[in-house]
PDB file of C-alpha atoms and ligand atoms in Angstrom:
ATOM      1  CA  MET A   1     113.821 185.893  78.715  1.00 98.00           C
ATOM      2  CA  LYS A   2     114.086 187.902  81.923  1.00 98.00           C
ATOM      3  CA  PHE A   3     116.491 186.693  84.613  1.00 98.00           C
ATOM      4  CA  PHE A   4     115.496 187.161  88.251  1.00 98.00           C
ATOM      5  CA  ILE A   5     117.592 186.016  91.203  1.00 98.00           C
ATOM      6  CA  ASP A   6     115.785 184.122  93.950  1.00 98.00           C
ATOM      7  CA  THR A   7     117.458 185.293  97.141  1.00 97.00           C
ATOM      8  CA  ALA A   8     117.416 187.925  99.873  1.00 97.00           C
ATOM      9  CA  ASN A   9     121.222 187.887 100.103  1.00 97.00           C
ATOM     10  CA  LEU A  10     122.455 191.390  99.224  1.00 98.00           C
ATOM     11  CA  ASP A  11     125.970 190.249  98.199  1.00 97.00           C
ATOM     12  CA  GLN A  12     124.560 187.740  95.722  1.00 97.00           C
ATOM     13  CA  ILE A  13     122.130 190.330  94.378  1.00 97.00           C
ATOM     14  CA  LYS A  14     125.046 192.761  93.901  1.00 97.00           C
ATOM     15  CA  ASP A  15     127.108 190.060  92.120  1.00 97.00           C
ATOM     16  CA  ALA A  16     124.220 189.244  89.785  1.00 96.00           C
ATOM     17  CA  GLN A  17     123.557 192.936  89.119  1.00 96.00           C
ATOM     18  CA  GLU A  18     127.246 193.483  88.292  1.00 96.00           C
ATOM     19  CA  LEU A  19     127.133 190.639  85.765  1.00 96.00           C
ATOM     20  CA  GLY A  20     124.798 192.903  83.804  1.00 96.00           C
ATOM     21  CA  VAL A  21     122.039 190.415  83.017  1.00 96.00           C
ATOM     22  CA  LEU A  22     119.770 190.792  86.040  1.00 97.00           C
ATOM     23  CA  ASP A  23     116.166 191.883  85.498  1.00 98.00           C
ATOM     24  CA  GLY A  24     114.767 191.503  89.006  1.00 98.00           C
ATOM     25  CA  VAL A  25     114.655 189.701  92.352  1.00 98.00           C
ATOM     26  CA  THR A  26     112.204 187.321  94.002  1.00 98.00           C
ATOM     27  CA  THR A  27     112.116 186.730  97.724  1.00 95.00           C
ATOM     28  CA  ASN A  28     109.913 184.744 100.059  1.00 95.00           C
ATOM     29  CA  PRO A  29     109.596 184.524 103.857  1.00 95.00           C
ATOM     30  CA  SER A  30     111.945 181.505 103.976  1.00 96.00           C
ATOM     31  CA  LEU A  31     114.656 183.361 102.019  1.00 96.00           C
ATOM     32  CA  MET A  32     114.315 186.366 104.362  1.00 96.00           C
ATOM     33  CA  ALA A  33     114.618 184.109 107.423  1.00 96.00           C
ATOM     34  CA  LYS A  34     117.696 182.441 105.884  1.00 96.00           C
ATOM     35  CA  GLU A  35     119.427 185.845 105.848  1.00 97.00           C
ATOM     36  CA  GLY A  36     118.370 186.480 109.471  1.00 97.00           C
ATOM     37  CA  ILE A  37     115.998 189.289 108.461  1.00 97.00           C
ATOM     38  CA  THR A  38     113.179 189.238 111.000  1.00 95.00           C
ATOM     39  CA  GLY A  39     110.641 191.753 112.288  1.00 95.00           C
ATOM     40  CA  ARG A  40     108.291 193.750 110.073  1.00 94.00           C
ATOM     41  CA  ASN A  41     110.381 196.943 109.973  1.00 96.00           C
ATOM     42  CA  ASN A  42     113.628 195.129 109.165  1.00 96.00           C
ATOM     43  CA  ILE A  43     111.898 193.162 106.427  1.00 97.00           C
ATOM     44  CA  LEU A  44     110.441 196.321 104.866  1.00 97.00           C
ATOM     45  CA  LYS A  45     113.838 198.038 105.019  1.00 97.00           C
ATOM     46  CA  HIS A  46     115.461 195.007 103.388  1.00 98.00           C
ATOM     47  CA  TYR A  47     113.052 195.219 100.438  1.00 98.00           C
ATOM     48  CA  VAL A  48     114.072 198.849  99.917  1.00 98.00           C
ATOM     49  CA  ASP A  49     117.768 197.889 100.142  1.00 98.00           C
ATOM     50  CA  ILE A  50     117.196 195.271  97.424  1.00 98.00           C
ATOM     51  CA  CYS A  51     115.366 197.797  95.218  1.00 98.00           C
ATOM     52  CA  ASN A  52     118.302 200.162  95.554  1.00 97.00           C
ATOM     53  CA  ILE A  53     120.692 197.530  94.169  1.00 97.00           C
ATOM     54  CA  VAL A  54     118.734 196.114  91.251  1.00 97.00           C
ATOM     55  CA  ASP A  55     117.143 197.833  88.237  1.00 92.00           C
ATOM     56  CA  GLY A  56     113.977 195.778  88.000  1.00 96.00           C
ATOM     57  CA  ASP A  57     111.014 194.180  89.704  1.00 98.00           C
ATOM     58  CA  VAL A  58     111.379 192.983  93.291  1.00 98.00           C
ATOM     59  CA  SER A  59     108.754 190.561  94.595  1.00 98.00           C
ATOM     60  CA  ALA A  60     107.719 191.134  98.221  1.00 98.00           C
ATOM     61  CA  GLU A  61     105.405 188.525  99.738  1.00 97.00           C
ATOM     62  CA  VAL A  62     102.370 189.143 101.932  1.00 98.00           C
ATOM     63  CA  ILE A  63     102.112 187.079 105.115  1.00 97.00           C
ATOM     64  CA  ALA A  64      98.362 187.445 105.707  1.00 98.00           C
ATOM     65  CA  THR A  65      96.104 184.752 104.272  1.00 98.00           C
ATOM     66  CA  ASP A  66      92.799 186.636 104.482  1.00 98.00           C
ATOM     67  CA  LEU A  67      91.660 189.204 101.918  1.00 98.00           C
ATOM     68  CA  ALA A  68      91.628 192.249 104.219  1.00 98.00           C
ATOM     69  CA  GLY A  69      95.062 191.376 105.601  1.00 98.00           C
ATOM     70  CA  MET A  70      96.563 190.776 102.160  1.00 98.00           C
ATOM     71  CA  ILE A  71      95.174 194.088 100.882  1.00 98.00           C
ATOM     72  CA  LYS A  72      96.527 195.992 103.892  1.00 98.00           C
ATOM     73  CA  GLU A  73      99.980 194.442 103.624  1.00 98.00           C
ATOM     74  CA  GLY A  74     100.112 194.632  99.829  1.00 98.00           C
ATOM     75  CA  GLU A  75      99.286 198.328  99.821  1.00 98.00           C
ATOM     76  CA  VAL A  76     102.088 199.030 102.313  1.00 98.00           C
ATOM     77  CA  LEU A  77     104.542 196.932 100.262  1.00 98.00           C
ATOM     78  CA  SER A  78     103.613 198.611  96.974  1.00 98.00           C
ATOM     79  CA  GLU A  79     104.123 202.060  98.543  1.00 98.00           C
ATOM     80  CA  LEU A  80     107.658 201.149  99.633  1.00 98.00           C
ATOM     81  CA  HIS A  81     109.223 201.496  96.180  1.00 98.00           C
ATOM     82  CA  GLU A  82     108.046 201.653  92.568  1.00 98.00           C
ATOM     83  CA  GLN A  83     109.932 198.416  91.787  1.00 98.00           C
ATOM     84  CA  ILE A  84     107.937 196.356  94.295  1.00 98.00           C
ATOM     85  CA  VAL A  85     105.626 193.645  92.980  1.00 98.00           C
ATOM     86  CA  VAL A  86     103.241 192.222  95.605  1.00 98.00           C
ATOM     87  CA  LYS A  87     103.568 188.461  95.924  1.00 98.00           C
ATOM     88  CA  VAL A  88     100.265 186.753  96.729  1.00 98.00           C
ATOM     89  CA  PRO A  89      99.705 183.025  97.395  1.00 98.00           C
ATOM     90  CA  MET A  90      97.374 180.983  95.165  1.00 98.00           C
ATOM     91  CA  ILE A  91      94.552 180.546  97.668  1.00 98.00           C
ATOM     92  CA  ARG A  92      90.876 181.603  97.476  1.00 98.00           C
ATOM     93  CA  ASP A  93      91.407 185.013  99.110  1.00 98.00           C
ATOM     94  CA  GLY A  94      94.625 185.348  97.150  1.00 98.00           C
ATOM     95  CA  VAL A  95      92.664 185.248  93.888  1.00 98.00           C
ATOM     96  CA  LYS A  96      90.389 188.008  95.224  1.00 98.00           C
ATOM     97  CA  ALA A  97      93.435 190.007  96.289  1.00 98.00           C
ATOM     98  CA  LEU A  98      95.026 189.617  92.825  1.00 98.00           C
ATOM     99  CA  LYS A  99      91.850 191.032  91.262  1.00 98.00           C
ATOM    100  CA  TYR A 100      91.735 193.885  93.796  1.00 98.00           C
ATOM    101  CA  PHE A 101      95.379 194.833  93.196  1.00 98.00           C
ATOM    102  CA  SER A 102      95.018 194.491  89.442  1.00 98.00           C
ATOM    103  CA  ASP A 103      92.010 196.861  89.435  1.00 98.00           C
ATOM    104  CA  LYS A 104      94.079 199.366  91.446  1.00 98.00           C
ATOM    105  CA  GLY A 105      97.087 199.136  89.105  1.00 98.00           C
ATOM    106  CA  ILE A 106      99.258 197.411  91.731  1.00 98.00           C
ATOM    107  CA  ARG A 107     101.507 194.772  90.133  1.00 98.00           C
ATOM    108  CA  THR A 108     101.396 191.223  91.501  1.00 98.00           C
ATOM    109  CA  ASN A 109     103.205 187.892  91.433  1.00 98.00           C
ATOM    110  CA  CYS A 110     100.954 184.897  92.132  1.00 98.00           C
ATOM    111  CA  THR A 111     103.103 182.396  94.013  1.00 98.00           C
ATOM    112  CA  LEU A 112     102.910 178.697  94.959  1.00 98.00           C
ATOM    113  CA  VAL A 113     101.391 177.659  91.634  1.00 98.00           C
ATOM    114  CA  PHE A 114     101.520 173.939  90.868  1.00 98.00           C
ATOM    115  CA  SER A 115      98.810 173.334  88.246  1.00 98.00           C
ATOM    116  CA  PRO A 116      97.573 174.764  84.926  1.00 98.00           C
ATOM    117  CA  GLY A 117      94.191 175.502  86.530  1.00 98.00           C
ATOM    118  CA  GLN A 118      95.789 177.657  89.206  1.00 98.00           C
ATOM    119  CA  ALA A 119      97.726 179.524  86.501  1.00 98.00           C
ATOM    120  CA  LEU A 120      94.530 180.104  84.516  1.00 98.00           C
ATOM    121  CA  LEU A 121      92.838 181.587  87.598  1.00 98.00           C
ATOM    122  CA  ALA A 122      95.824 183.843  88.283  1.00 98.00           C
ATOM    123  CA  ALA A 123      95.689 185.198  84.717  1.00 98.00           C
ATOM    124  CA  LYS A 124      91.938 185.760  84.887  1.00 98.00           C
ATOM    125  CA  ALA A 125      92.404 187.667  88.146  1.00 98.00           C
ATOM    126  CA  GLY A 126      94.932 189.930  86.385  1.00 98.00           C
ATOM    127  CA  ALA A 127      98.218 188.802  87.941  1.00 98.00           C
ATOM    128  CA  THR A 128     101.295 190.473  86.440  1.00 98.00           C
ATOM    129  CA  TYR A 129     103.379 187.329  86.980  1.00 98.00           C
ATOM    130  CA  VAL A 130     102.474 183.723  87.734  1.00 98.00           C
ATOM    131  CA  SER A 131     105.086 181.607  89.527  1.00 98.00           C
ATOM    132  CA  PRO A 132     104.930 177.852  88.819  1.00 98.00           C
ATOM    133  CA  PHE A 133     107.436 176.094  91.122  1.00 98.00           C
ATOM    134  CA  ILE A 134     109.118 173.592  88.834  1.00 98.00           C
ATOM    135  CA  GLY A 135     111.841 172.327  91.201  1.00 98.00           C
ATOM    136  CA  ARG A 136     109.333 171.399  93.890  1.00 98.00           C
ATOM    137  CA  LEU A 137     107.307 169.427  91.321  1.00 98.00           C
ATOM    138  CA  ASP A 138     110.473 167.615  90.194  1.00 98.00           C
ATOM    139  CA  ASP A 139     111.156 166.850  93.874  1.00 97.00           C
ATOM    140  CA  ILE A 140     107.973 164.766  94.026  1.00 98.00           C
ATOM    141  CA  SER A 141     108.553 162.917  90.741  1.00 97.00           C
ATOM    142  CA  THR A 142     106.292 165.207  88.697  1.00 97.00           C
ATOM    143  CA  ASP A 143     107.429 166.921  85.494  1.00 97.00           C
ATOM    144  CA  GLY A 144     107.825 170.573  86.487  1.00 98.00           C
ATOM    145  CA  LEU A 145     108.838 171.673  83.001  1.00 98.00           C
ATOM    146  CA  ASN A 146     105.652 170.224  81.531  1.00 98.00           C
ATOM    147  CA  LEU A 147     103.672 172.630  83.723  1.00 98.00           C
ATOM    148  CA  ILE A 148     105.477 175.573  82.099  1.00 98.00           C
ATOM    149  CA  SER A 149     104.585 174.218  78.628  1.00 98.00           C
ATOM    150  CA  GLU A 150     100.934 173.741  79.585  1.00 98.00           C
ATOM    151  CA  ILE A 151     100.639 177.266  80.988  1.00 98.00           C
ATOM    152  CA  ARG A 152     102.360 178.717  77.891  1.00 98.00           C
ATOM    153  CA  HIS A 153      99.853 176.882  75.676  1.00 98.00           C
ATOM    154  CA  ILE A 154      96.827 178.070  77.672  1.00 98.00           C
ATOM    155  CA  TYR A 155      98.004 181.688  77.895  1.00 98.00           C
ATOM    156  CA  ASP A 156      98.769 181.788  74.164  1.00 98.00           C
ATOM    157  CA  ASN A 157      95.315 180.379  73.336  1.00 98.00           C
ATOM    158  CA  TYR A 158      93.676 183.400  74.933  1.00 98.00           C
ATOM    159  CA  GLY A 159      96.356 186.068  74.724  1.00 98.00           C
ATOM    160  CA  TYR A 160      96.738 186.448  78.497  1.00 98.00           C
ATOM    161  CA  GLU A 161      99.443 188.993  79.279  1.00 98.00           C
ATOM    162  CA  THR A 162     100.376 187.484  82.657  1.00 98.00           C
ATOM    163  CA  GLU A 163     104.078 186.654  82.473  1.00 98.00           C
ATOM    164  CA  ILE A 164     105.140 183.081  83.219  1.00 99.00           C
ATOM    165  CA  LEU A 165     107.837 183.307  85.895  1.00 98.00           C
ATOM    166  CA  ALA A 166     109.431 179.858  86.151  1.00 98.00           C
ATOM    167  CA  ALA A 167     110.276 179.576  89.862  1.00 98.00           C
ATOM    168  CA  SER A 168     112.000 177.039  92.068  1.00 98.00           C
ATOM    169  CA  ILE A 169     114.722 176.769  89.418  1.00 98.00           C
ATOM    170  CA  ARG A 170     117.468 174.596  90.860  1.00 97.00           C
ATOM    171  CA  HIS A 171     120.132 174.337  88.168  1.00 97.00           C
ATOM    172  CA  THR A 172     121.335 175.604  84.802  1.00 98.00           C
ATOM    173  CA  MET A 173     119.468 173.063  82.644  1.00 98.00           C
ATOM    174  CA  HIS A 174     116.199 174.220  84.203  1.00 98.00           C
ATOM    175  CA  ILE A 175     116.923 177.667  82.731  1.00 98.00           C
ATOM    176  CA  ILE A 176     117.682 176.283  79.256  1.00 98.00           C
ATOM    177  CA  ASP A 177     114.604 174.041  79.299  1.00 98.00           C
ATOM    178  CA  CYS A 178     112.339 176.886  80.460  1.00 98.00           C
ATOM    179  CA  ALA A 179     113.727 179.116  77.703  1.00 98.00           C
ATOM    180  CA  LYS A 180     112.969 176.400  75.116  1.00 98.00           C
ATOM    181  CA  VAL A 181     109.323 176.139  76.122  1.00 98.00           C
ATOM    182  CA  GLY A 182     108.815 179.899  76.315  1.00 98.00           C
ATOM    183  CA  ALA A 183     108.831 180.942  79.971  1.00 98.00           C
ATOM    184  CA  ASP A 184     108.916 184.754  80.069  1.00 98.00           C
ATOM    185  CA  VAL A 185     111.053 184.913  83.203  1.00 98.00           C
ATOM    186  CA  MET A 186     113.085 182.552  85.337  1.00 98.00           C
ATOM    187  CA  THR A 187     114.063 182.974  88.966  1.00 98.00           C
ATOM    188  CA  GLY A 188     116.834 180.919  90.486  1.00 98.00           C
ATOM    189  CA  PRO A 189     120.109 180.972  92.392  1.00 97.00           C
ATOM    190  CA  LEU A 190     123.167 182.842  91.082  1.00 96.00           C
ATOM    191  CA  SER A 191     124.932 179.469  90.625  1.00 96.00           C
ATOM    192  CA  ALA A 192     122.334 178.397  88.032  1.00 97.00           C
ATOM    193  CA  ILE A 193     122.837 181.639  86.083  1.00 97.00           C
ATOM    194  CA  GLU A 194     126.638 181.337  86.269  1.00 96.00           C
ATOM    195  CA  GLY A 195     126.386 177.782  84.948  1.00 97.00           C
ATOM    196  CA  LEU A 196     125.286 179.255  81.615  1.00 97.00           C
ATOM    197  CA  LEU A 197     128.781 180.702  81.203  1.00 96.00           C
ATOM    198  CA  LYS A 198     130.674 177.471  81.314  1.00 94.00           C
ATOM    199  CA  HIS A 199     131.951 175.354  78.430  1.00 97.00           C
ATOM    200  CA  PRO A 200     135.292 173.493  78.407  1.00 97.00           C
ATOM    201  CA  LEU A 201     135.806 174.213  74.687  1.00 98.00           C
ATOM    202  CA  THR A 202     135.623 177.948  75.459  1.00 98.00           C
ATOM    203  CA  ASP A 203     138.413 177.567  78.037  1.00 97.00           C
ATOM    204  CA  ILE A 204     140.512 175.332  75.781  1.00 98.00           C
ATOM    205  CA  GLY A 205     139.982 177.623  72.790  1.00 98.00           C
ATOM    206  CA  LEU A 206     140.900 180.759  74.721  1.00 98.00           C
ATOM    207  CA  ALA A 207     144.049 179.156  76.160  1.00 98.00           C
ATOM    208  CA  GLN A 208     145.093 178.184  72.620  1.00 97.00           C
ATOM    209  CA  PHE A 209     144.433 181.673  71.213  1.00 98.00           C
ATOM    210  CA  LEU A 210     146.491 183.282  73.980  1.00 98.00           C
ATOM    211  CA  ALA A 211     149.340 180.785  73.574  1.00 97.00           C
ATOM    212  CA  ASP A 212     149.444 181.357  69.794  1.00 97.00           C
ATOM    213  CA  TYR A 213     149.416 185.148  70.302  1.00 97.00           C
ATOM    214  CA  LYS A 214     152.386 184.863  72.666  1.00 96.00           C
ATOM    215  CA  LYS A 215     154.370 182.852  70.069  1.00 95.00           C
ATOM    216  CA  GLY A 216     154.236 185.741  67.602  1.00 89.00           C
ATOM    217  CA  ASN A 217     154.681 188.641  70.097  1.00 89.00           C
TER     218      ASN A 217
HETATM  219  C1  E4P B   1     109.740 181.802  93.997  1.00 81.99           C
HETATM  220  O1  E4P B   1     109.425 182.972  93.953  1.00 81.99           O
HETATM  221  C2  E4P B   1     110.235 181.118  95.194  1.00 81.99           C
HETATM  222  O2  E4P B   1     110.884 182.061  96.008  1.00 81.99           O
HETATM  223  C3  E4P B   1     111.264 180.080  94.899  1.00 81.99           C
HETATM  224  O3  E4P B   1     111.589 180.013  93.530  1.00 81.99           O
HETATM  225  C4  E4P B   1     111.094 178.790  95.585  1.00 81.99           C
HETATM  226  O4  E4P B   1     112.197 177.960  95.267  1.00 81.99           O
HETATM  227  P1  E4P B   1     112.575 176.675  96.110  1.00 81.99           P
HETATM  228  O5  E4P B   1     111.614 175.591  95.739  1.00 81.99           O
HETATM  229  O6  E4P B   1     113.970 176.351  95.661  1.00 81.99           O
HETATM  230  O7  E4P B   1     112.475 177.041  97.557  1.00 81.99           O
END
């Protein structure tokens, strides 16, 4: 399973990279705004800064919602750095843009996916990644994890190579559950990744080992 971090915060990206288990970064316009990154040039520079920290794919989202605009923006984004993956929303022109980019060998991440049908369309259009938002489904009393299972089943039926990128991960158990049902990638906050580390028996066991070592030395 690949681990992506879902943030535009450079310190958190550095921390995750230093942990040694980071495979990429996802961002979105809200995450950029949260870090105070505004203005086209600053945003583009920030993507390059992220690419220079992490060894892996970095999703950069288009703002346009029409085909011509998405193509123009996506081509600029993909030229920024070889690690950039163009993030395209699951809308009618977005599907056309996914197909266009796929035909040109530009890698894509289809975002804002909330149903198996949307995921099927993204795969048919040649998306590199599909991003089902499981936390936002949970927020409205819908089973987000079940969406990951349904997409896995559909993709396996037909051998689609689009990678299932479980997004809107909110906590550590989301990661475990997504791993169980076969998500290819997860993207979430550093805190959710760090939660995987913790077990009280590890801490108790280590304290005991160190205490016993001290007794004999
Ligand atoms: C995915 O690429 C999105 O950036 C993200 O996972 C959305 O998560 P949220 O629902 O916590 O905002």
